[in-house]
mmCIF file with all atom_site columns, C-alpha atoms in Angstrom:
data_model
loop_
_atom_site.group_PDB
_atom_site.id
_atom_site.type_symbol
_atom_site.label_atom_id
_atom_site.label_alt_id
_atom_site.label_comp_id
_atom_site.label_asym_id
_atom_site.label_entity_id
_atom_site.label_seq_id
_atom_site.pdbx_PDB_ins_code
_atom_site.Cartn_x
_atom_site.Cartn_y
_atom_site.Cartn_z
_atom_site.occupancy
_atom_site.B_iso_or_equiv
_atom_site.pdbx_formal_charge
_atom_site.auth_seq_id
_atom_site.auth_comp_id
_atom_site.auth_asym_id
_atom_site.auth_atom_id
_atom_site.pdbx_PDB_model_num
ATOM 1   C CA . UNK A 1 1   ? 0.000  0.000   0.000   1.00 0.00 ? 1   UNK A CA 1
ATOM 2   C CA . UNK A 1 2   ? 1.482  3.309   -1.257  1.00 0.00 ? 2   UNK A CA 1
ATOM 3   C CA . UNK A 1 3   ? 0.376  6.914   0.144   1.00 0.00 ? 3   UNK A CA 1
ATOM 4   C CA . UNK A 1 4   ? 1.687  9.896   -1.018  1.00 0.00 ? 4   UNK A CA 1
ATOM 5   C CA . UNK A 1 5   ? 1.265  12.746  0.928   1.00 0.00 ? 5   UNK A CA 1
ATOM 6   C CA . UNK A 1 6   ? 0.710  15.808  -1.027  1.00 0.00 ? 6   UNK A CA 1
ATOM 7   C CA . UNK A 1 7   ? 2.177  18.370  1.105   1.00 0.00 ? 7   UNK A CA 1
ATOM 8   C CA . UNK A 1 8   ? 5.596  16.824  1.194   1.00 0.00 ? 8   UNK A CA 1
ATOM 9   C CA . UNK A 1 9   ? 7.917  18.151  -2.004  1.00 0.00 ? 9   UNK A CA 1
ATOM 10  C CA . UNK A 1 10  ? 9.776  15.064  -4.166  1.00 0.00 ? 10  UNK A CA 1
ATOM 11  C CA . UNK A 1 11  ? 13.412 14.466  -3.109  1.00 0.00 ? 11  UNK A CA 1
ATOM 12  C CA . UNK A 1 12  ? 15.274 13.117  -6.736  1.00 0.00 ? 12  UNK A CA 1
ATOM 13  C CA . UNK A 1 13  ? 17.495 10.576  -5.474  1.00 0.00 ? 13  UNK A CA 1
ATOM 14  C CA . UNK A 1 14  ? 21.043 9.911   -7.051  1.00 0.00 ? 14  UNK A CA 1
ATOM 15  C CA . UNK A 1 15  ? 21.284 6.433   -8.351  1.00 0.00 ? 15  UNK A CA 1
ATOM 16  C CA . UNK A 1 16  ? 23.900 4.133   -10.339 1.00 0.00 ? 16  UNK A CA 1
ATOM 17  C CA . UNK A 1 17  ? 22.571 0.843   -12.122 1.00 0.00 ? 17  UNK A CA 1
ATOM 18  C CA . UNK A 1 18  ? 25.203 -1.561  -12.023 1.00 0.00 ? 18  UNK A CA 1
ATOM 19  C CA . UNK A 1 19  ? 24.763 -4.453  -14.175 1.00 0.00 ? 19  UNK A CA 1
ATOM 20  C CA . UNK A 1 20  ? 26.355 -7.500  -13.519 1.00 0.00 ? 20  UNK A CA 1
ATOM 21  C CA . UNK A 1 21  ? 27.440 -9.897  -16.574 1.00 0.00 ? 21  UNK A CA 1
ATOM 22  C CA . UNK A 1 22  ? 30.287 -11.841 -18.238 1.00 0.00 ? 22  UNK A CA 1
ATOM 23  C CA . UNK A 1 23  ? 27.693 -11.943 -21.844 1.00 0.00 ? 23  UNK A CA 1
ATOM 24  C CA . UNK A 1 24  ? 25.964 -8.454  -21.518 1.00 0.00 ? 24  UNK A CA 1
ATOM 25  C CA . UNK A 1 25  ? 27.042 -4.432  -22.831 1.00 0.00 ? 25  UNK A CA 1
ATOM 26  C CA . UNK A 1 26  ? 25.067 -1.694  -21.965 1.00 0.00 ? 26  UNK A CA 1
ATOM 27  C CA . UNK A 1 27  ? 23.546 -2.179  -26.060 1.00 0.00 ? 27  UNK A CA 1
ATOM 28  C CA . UNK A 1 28  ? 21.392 -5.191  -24.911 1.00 0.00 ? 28  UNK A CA 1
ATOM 29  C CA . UNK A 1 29  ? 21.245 -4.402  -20.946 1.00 0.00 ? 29  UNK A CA 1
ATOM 30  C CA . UNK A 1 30  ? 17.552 -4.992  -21.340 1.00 0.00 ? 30  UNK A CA 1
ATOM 31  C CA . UNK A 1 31  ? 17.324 -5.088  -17.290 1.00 0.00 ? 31  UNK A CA 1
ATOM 32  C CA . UNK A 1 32  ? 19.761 -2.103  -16.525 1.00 0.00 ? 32  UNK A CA 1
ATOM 33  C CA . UNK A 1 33  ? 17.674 -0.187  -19.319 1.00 0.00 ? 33  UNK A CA 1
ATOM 34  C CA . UNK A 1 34  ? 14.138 -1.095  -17.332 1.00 0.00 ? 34  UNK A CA 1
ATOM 35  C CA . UNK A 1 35  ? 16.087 0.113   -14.075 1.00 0.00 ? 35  UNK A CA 1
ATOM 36  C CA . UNK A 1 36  ? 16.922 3.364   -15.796 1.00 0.00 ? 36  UNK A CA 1
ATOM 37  C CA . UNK A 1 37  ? 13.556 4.167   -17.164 1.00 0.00 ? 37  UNK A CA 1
ATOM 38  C CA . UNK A 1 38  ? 12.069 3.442   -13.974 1.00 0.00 ? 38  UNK A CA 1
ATOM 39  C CA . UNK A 1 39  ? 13.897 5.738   -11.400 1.00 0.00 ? 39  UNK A CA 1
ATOM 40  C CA . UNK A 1 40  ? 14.564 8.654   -14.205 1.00 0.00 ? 40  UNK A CA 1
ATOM 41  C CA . UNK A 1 41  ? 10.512 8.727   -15.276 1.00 0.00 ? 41  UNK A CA 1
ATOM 42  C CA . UNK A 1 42  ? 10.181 8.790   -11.227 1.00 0.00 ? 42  UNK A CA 1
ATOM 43  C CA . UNK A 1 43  ? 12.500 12.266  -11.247 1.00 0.00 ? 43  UNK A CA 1
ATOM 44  C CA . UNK A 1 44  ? 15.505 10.505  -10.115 1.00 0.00 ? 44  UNK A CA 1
ATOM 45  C CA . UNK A 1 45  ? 19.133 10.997  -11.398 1.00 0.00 ? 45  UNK A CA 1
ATOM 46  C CA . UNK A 1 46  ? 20.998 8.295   -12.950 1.00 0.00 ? 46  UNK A CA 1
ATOM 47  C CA . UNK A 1 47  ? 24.360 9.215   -11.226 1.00 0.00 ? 47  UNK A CA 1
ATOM 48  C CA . UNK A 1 48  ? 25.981 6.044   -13.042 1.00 0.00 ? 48  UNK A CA 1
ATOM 49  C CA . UNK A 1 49  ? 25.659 2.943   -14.799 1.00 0.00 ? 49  UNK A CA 1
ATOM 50  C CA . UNK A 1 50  ? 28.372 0.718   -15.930 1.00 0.00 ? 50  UNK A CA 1
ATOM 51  C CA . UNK A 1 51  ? 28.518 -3.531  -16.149 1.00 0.00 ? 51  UNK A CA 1
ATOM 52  C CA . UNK A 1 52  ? 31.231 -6.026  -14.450 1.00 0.00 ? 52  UNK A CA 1
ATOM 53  C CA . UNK A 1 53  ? 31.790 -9.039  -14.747 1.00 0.00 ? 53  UNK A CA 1
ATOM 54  C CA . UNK A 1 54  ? 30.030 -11.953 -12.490 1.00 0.00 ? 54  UNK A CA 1
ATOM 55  C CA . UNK A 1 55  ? 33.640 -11.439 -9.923  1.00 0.00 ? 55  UNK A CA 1
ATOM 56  C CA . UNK A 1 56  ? 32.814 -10.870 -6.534  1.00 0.00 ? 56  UNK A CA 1
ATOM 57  C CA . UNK A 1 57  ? 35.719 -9.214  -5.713  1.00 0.00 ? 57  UNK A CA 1
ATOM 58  C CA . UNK A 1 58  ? 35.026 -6.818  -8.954  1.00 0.00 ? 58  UNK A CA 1
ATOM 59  C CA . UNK A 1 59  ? 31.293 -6.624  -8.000  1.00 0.00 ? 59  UNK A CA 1
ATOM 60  C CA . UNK A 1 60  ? 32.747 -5.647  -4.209  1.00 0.00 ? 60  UNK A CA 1
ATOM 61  C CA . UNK A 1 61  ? 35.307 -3.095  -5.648  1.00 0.00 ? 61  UNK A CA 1
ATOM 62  C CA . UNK A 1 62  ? 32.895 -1.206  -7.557  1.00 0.00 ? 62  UNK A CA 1
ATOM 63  C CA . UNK A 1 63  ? 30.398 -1.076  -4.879  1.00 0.00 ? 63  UNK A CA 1
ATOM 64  C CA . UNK A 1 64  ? 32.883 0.209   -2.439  1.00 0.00 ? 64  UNK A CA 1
ATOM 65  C CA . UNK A 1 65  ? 34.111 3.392   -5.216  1.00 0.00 ? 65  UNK A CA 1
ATOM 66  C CA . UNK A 1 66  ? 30.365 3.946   -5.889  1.00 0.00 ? 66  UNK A CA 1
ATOM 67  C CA . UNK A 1 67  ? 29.548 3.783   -1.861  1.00 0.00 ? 67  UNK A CA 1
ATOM 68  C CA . UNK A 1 68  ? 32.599 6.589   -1.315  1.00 0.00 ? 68  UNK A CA 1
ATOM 69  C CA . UNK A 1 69  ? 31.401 8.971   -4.506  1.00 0.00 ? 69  UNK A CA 1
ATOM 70  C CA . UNK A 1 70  ? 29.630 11.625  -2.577  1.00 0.00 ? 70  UNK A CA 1
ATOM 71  C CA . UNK A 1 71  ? 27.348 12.472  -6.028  1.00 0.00 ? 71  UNK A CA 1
ATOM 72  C CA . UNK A 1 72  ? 25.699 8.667   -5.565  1.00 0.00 ? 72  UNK A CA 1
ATOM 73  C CA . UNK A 1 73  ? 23.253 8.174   -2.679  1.00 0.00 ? 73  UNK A CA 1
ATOM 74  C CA . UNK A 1 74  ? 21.867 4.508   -4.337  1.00 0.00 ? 74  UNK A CA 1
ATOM 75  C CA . UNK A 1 75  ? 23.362 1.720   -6.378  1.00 0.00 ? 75  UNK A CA 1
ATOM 76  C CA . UNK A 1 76  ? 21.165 -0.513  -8.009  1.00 0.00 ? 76  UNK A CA 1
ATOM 77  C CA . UNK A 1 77  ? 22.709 -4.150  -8.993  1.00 0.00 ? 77  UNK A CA 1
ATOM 78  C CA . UNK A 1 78  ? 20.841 -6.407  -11.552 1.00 0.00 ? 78  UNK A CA 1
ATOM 79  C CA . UNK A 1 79  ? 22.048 -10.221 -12.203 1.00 0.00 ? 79  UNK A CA 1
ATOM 80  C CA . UNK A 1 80  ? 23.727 -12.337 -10.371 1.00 0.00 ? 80  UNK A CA 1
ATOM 81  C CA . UNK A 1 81  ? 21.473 -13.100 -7.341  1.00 0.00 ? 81  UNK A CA 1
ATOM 82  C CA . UNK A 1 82  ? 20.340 -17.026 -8.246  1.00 0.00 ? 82  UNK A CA 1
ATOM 83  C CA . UNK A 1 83  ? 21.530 -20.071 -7.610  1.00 0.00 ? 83  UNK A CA 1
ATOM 84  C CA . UNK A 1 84  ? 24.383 -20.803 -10.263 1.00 0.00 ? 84  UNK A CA 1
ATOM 85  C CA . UNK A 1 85  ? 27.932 -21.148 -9.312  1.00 0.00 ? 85  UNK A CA 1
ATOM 86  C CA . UNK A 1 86  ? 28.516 -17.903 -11.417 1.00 0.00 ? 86  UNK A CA 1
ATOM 87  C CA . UNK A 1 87  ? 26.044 -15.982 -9.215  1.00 0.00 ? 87  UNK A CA 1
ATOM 88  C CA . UNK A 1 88  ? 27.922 -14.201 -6.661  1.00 0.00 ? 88  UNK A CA 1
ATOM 89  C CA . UNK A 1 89  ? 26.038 -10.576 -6.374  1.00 0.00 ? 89  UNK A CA 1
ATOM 90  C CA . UNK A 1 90  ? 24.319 -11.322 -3.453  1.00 0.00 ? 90  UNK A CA 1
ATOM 91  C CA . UNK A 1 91  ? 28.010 -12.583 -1.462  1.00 0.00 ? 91  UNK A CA 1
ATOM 92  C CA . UNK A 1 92  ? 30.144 -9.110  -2.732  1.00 0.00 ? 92  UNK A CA 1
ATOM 93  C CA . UNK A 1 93  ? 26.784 -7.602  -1.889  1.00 0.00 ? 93  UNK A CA 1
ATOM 94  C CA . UNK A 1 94  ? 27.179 -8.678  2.049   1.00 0.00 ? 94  UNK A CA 1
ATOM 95  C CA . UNK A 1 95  ? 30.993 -7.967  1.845   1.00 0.00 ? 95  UNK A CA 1
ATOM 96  C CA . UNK A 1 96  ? 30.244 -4.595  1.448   1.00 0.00 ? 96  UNK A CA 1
ATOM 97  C CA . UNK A 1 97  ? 27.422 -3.934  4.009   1.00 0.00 ? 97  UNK A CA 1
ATOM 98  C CA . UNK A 1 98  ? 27.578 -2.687  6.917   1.00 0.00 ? 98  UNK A CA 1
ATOM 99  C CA . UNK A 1 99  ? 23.883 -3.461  7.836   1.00 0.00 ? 99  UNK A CA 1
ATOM 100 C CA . UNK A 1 100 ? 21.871 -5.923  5.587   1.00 0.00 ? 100 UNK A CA 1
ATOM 101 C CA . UNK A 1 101 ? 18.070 -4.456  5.072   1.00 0.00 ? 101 UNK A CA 1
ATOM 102 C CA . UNK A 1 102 ? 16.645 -7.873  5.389   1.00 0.00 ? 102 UNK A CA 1
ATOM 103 C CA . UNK A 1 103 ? 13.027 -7.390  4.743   1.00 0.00 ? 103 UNK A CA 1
ATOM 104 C CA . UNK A 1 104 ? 14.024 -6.509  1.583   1.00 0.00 ? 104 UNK A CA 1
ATOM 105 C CA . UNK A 1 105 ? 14.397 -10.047 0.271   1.00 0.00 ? 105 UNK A CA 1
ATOM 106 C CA . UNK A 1 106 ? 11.149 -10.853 1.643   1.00 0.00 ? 106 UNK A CA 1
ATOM 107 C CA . UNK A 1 107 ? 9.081  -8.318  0.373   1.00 0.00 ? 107 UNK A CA 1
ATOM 108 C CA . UNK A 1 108 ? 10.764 -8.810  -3.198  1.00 0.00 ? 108 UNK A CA 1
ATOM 109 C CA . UNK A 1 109 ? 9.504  -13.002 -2.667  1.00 0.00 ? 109 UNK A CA 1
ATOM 110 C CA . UNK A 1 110 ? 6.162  -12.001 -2.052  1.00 0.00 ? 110 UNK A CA 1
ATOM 111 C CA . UNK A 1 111 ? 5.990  -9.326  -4.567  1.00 0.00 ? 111 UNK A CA 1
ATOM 112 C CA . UNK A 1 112 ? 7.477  -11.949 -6.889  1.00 0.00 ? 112 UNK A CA 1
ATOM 113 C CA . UNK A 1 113 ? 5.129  -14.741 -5.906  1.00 0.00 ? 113 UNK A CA 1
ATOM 114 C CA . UNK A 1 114 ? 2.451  -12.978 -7.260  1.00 0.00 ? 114 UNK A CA 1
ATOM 115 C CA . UNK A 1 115 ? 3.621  -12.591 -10.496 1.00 0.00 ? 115 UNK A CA 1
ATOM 116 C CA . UNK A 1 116 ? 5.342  -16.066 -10.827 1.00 0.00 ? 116 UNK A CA 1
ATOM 117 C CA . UNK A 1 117 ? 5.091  -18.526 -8.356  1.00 0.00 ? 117 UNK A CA 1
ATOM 118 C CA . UNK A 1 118 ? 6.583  -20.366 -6.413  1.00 0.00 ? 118 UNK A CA 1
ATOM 119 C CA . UNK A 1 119 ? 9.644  -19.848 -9.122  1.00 0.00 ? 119 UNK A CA 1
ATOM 120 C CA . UNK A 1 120 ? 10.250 -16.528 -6.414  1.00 0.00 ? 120 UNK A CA 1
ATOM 121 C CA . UNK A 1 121 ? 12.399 -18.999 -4.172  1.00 0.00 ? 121 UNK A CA 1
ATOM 122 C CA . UNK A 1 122 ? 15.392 -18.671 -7.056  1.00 0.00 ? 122 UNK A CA 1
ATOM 123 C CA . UNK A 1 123 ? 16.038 -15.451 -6.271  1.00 0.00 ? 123 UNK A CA 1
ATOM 124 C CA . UNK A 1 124 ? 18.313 -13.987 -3.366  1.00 0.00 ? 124 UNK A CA 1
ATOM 125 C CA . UNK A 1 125 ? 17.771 -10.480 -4.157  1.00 0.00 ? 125 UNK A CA 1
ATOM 126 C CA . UNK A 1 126 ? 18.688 -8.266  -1.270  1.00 0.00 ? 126 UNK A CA 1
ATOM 127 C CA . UNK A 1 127 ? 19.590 -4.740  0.186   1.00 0.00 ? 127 UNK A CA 1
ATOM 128 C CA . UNK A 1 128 ? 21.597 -3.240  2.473   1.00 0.00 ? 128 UNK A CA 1
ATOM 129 C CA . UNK A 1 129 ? 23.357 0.106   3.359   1.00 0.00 ? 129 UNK A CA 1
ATOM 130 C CA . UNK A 1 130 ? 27.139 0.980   3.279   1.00 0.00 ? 130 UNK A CA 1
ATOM 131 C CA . UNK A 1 131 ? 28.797 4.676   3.743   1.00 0.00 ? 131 UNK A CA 1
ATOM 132 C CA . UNK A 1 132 ? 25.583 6.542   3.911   1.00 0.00 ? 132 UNK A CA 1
ATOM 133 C CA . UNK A 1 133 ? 24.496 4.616   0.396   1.00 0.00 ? 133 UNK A CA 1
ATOM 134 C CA . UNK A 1 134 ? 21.596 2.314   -0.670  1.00 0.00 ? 134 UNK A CA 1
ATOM 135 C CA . UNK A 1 135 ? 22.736 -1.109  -2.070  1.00 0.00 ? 135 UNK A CA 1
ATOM 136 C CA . UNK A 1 136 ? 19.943 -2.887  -3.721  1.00 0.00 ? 136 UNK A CA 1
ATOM 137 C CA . UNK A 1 137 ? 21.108 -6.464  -5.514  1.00 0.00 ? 137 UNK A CA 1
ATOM 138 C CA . UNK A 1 138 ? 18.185 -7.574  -8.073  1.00 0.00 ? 138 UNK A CA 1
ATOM 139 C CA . UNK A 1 139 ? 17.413 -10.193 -10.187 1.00 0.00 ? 139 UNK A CA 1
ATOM 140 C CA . UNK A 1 140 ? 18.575 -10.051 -13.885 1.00 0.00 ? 140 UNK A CA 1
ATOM 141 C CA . UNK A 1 141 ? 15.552 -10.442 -15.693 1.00 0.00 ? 141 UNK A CA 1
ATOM 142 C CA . UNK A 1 142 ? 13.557 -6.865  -16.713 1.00 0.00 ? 142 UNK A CA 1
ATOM 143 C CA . UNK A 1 143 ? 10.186 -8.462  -15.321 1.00 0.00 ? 143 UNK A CA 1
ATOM 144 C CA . UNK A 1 144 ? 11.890 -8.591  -11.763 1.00 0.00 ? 144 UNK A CA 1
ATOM 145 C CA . UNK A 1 145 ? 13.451 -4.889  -11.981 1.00 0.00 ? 145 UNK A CA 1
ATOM 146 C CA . UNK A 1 146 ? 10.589 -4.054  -13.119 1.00 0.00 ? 146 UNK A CA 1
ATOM 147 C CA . UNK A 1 147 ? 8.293  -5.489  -9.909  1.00 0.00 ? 147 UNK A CA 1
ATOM 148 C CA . UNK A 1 148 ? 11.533 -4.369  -7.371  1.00 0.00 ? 148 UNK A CA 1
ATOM 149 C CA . UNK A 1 149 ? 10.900 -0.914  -8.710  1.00 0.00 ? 149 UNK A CA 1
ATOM 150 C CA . UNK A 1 150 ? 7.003  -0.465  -9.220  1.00 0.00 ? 150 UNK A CA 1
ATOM 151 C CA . UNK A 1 151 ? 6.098  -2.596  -6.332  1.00 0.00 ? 151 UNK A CA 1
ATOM 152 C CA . UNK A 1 152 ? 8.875  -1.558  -3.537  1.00 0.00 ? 152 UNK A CA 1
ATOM 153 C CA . UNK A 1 153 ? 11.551 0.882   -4.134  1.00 0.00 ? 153 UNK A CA 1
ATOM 154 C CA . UNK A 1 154 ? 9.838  3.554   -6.302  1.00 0.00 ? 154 UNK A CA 1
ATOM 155 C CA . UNK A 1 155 ? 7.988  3.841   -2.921  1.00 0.00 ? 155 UNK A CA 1
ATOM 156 C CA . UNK A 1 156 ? 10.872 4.088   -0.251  1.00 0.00 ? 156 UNK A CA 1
ATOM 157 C CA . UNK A 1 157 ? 12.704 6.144   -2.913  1.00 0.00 ? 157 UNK A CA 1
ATOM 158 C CA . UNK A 1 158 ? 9.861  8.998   -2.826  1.00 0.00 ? 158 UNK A CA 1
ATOM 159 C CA . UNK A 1 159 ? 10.128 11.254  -0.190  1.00 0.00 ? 159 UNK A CA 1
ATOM 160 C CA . UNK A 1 160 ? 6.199  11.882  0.255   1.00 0.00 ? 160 UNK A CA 1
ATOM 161 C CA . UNK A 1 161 ? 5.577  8.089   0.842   1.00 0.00 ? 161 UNK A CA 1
ATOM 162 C CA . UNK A 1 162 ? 4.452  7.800   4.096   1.00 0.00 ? 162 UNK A CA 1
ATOM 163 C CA . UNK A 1 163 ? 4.265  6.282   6.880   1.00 0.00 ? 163 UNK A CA 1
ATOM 164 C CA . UNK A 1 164 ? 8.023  5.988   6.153   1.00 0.00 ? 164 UNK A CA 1
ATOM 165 C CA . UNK A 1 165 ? 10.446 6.039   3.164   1.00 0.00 ? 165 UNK A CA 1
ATOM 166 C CA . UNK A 1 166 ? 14.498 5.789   2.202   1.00 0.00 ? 166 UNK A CA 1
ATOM 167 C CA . UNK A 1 167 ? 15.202 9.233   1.823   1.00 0.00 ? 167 UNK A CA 1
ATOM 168 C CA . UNK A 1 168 ? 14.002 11.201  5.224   1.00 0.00 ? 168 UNK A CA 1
ATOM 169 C CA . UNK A 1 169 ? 16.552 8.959   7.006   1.00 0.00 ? 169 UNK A CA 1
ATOM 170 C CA . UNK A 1 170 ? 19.424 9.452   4.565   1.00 0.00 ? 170 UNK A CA 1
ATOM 171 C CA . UNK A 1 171 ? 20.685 12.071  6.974   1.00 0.00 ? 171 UNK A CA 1
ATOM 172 C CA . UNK A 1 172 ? 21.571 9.590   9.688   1.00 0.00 ? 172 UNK A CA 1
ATOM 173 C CA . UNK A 1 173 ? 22.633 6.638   7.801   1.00 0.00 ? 173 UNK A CA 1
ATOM 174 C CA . UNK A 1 174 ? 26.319 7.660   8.761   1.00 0.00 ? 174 UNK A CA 1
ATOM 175 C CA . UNK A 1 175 ? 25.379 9.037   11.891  1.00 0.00 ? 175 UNK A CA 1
ATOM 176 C CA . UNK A 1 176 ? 27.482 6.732   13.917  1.00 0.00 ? 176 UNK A CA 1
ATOM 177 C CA . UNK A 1 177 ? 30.687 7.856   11.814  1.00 0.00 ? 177 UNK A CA 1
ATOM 178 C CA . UNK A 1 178 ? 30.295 11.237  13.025  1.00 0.00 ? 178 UNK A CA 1
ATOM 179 C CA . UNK A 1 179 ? 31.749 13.167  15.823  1.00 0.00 ? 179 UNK A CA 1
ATOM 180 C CA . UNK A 1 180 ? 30.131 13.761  18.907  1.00 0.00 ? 180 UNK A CA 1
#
């Protein structure tokens, strides 16, 4: 259930789409493209997009520079979260972390349930927070970007969504790294 109160102004977020894939380029990055169409049509700012390879240490790397860029307040991730021996997203994901947002996975299952079954238990999408940033690892297919968006984070992402949202807490995210 979304409700946007009116008398609040829209926040646009900053957010990078990383795509993770040893066979995709950003020509026929059919599920970095949804993720881009989604949050800009919202009023967001793509502050980045790029693809890696399924490494985790590469996947980790990039996270980290992208968590320490002061101009990016979100990274979206797309690929990598199944079950494969290639998928690794969702373990350079929880290197970087320094608190997992763990309801996350769940509401993406049920969300995803809805739309295909009992197929939802393949995925190991997840979310977390580093450095003051938003780390959101998604499925690979456009469908499931598409339902992580339009069902969850175009919500917490939009500042007038109450009763809570993302982006009236980004001030104290890094609150414990600051002096007293």
């Amino acid at each position: 259930m979304s409700r946007i109160d009116e008398n609040r102004d829209f926040i646009p977020v900053r957010i990078a789409v990383l795509t993770v894939s040893d066979t995709r380029s950003l020509a026929d990055d059919r599920s970095g493209d949804t993720l881009v169409d989604r949050l800009t049509g919202a009023g967001h700012h793509l502050a980045a997009r790029d693809i890696v390879q399924d490494d985790r240490e590469s996947i980790a790397a990039r996270l980290r520079d992208w968590c320490a860029a002061p101009d990016i307040d979100v990274i979206l991730t797309t690929g990598g979260t199944g079950l494969t021996g290639r998928d690794v997203t969702v373990e350079a994901h929880r290197d970087v972390y320094e608190k997992e947002i763990e309801a996350f996975g769940t509401v993406f299952t049920i969300v995803s349930m809805q739309k295909i079954g009992t197929s939802a238990v393949q995925s190991r999408a997840c979310g977390g927070v580093a450095q003051g940033t938003y780390l959101f690892a998604l499925p690979g297919s456009p469908g499931a970007c598409r339902d992580a968006w339009d069902e969850i984070l175009q919500w917490q992402f939009d500042y007038r969504h109450r009763p809570c949202n993302f982006v009236e807490i980004f001030p104290r995210l890094d609150e414990h790294q600051r002096r007293k």
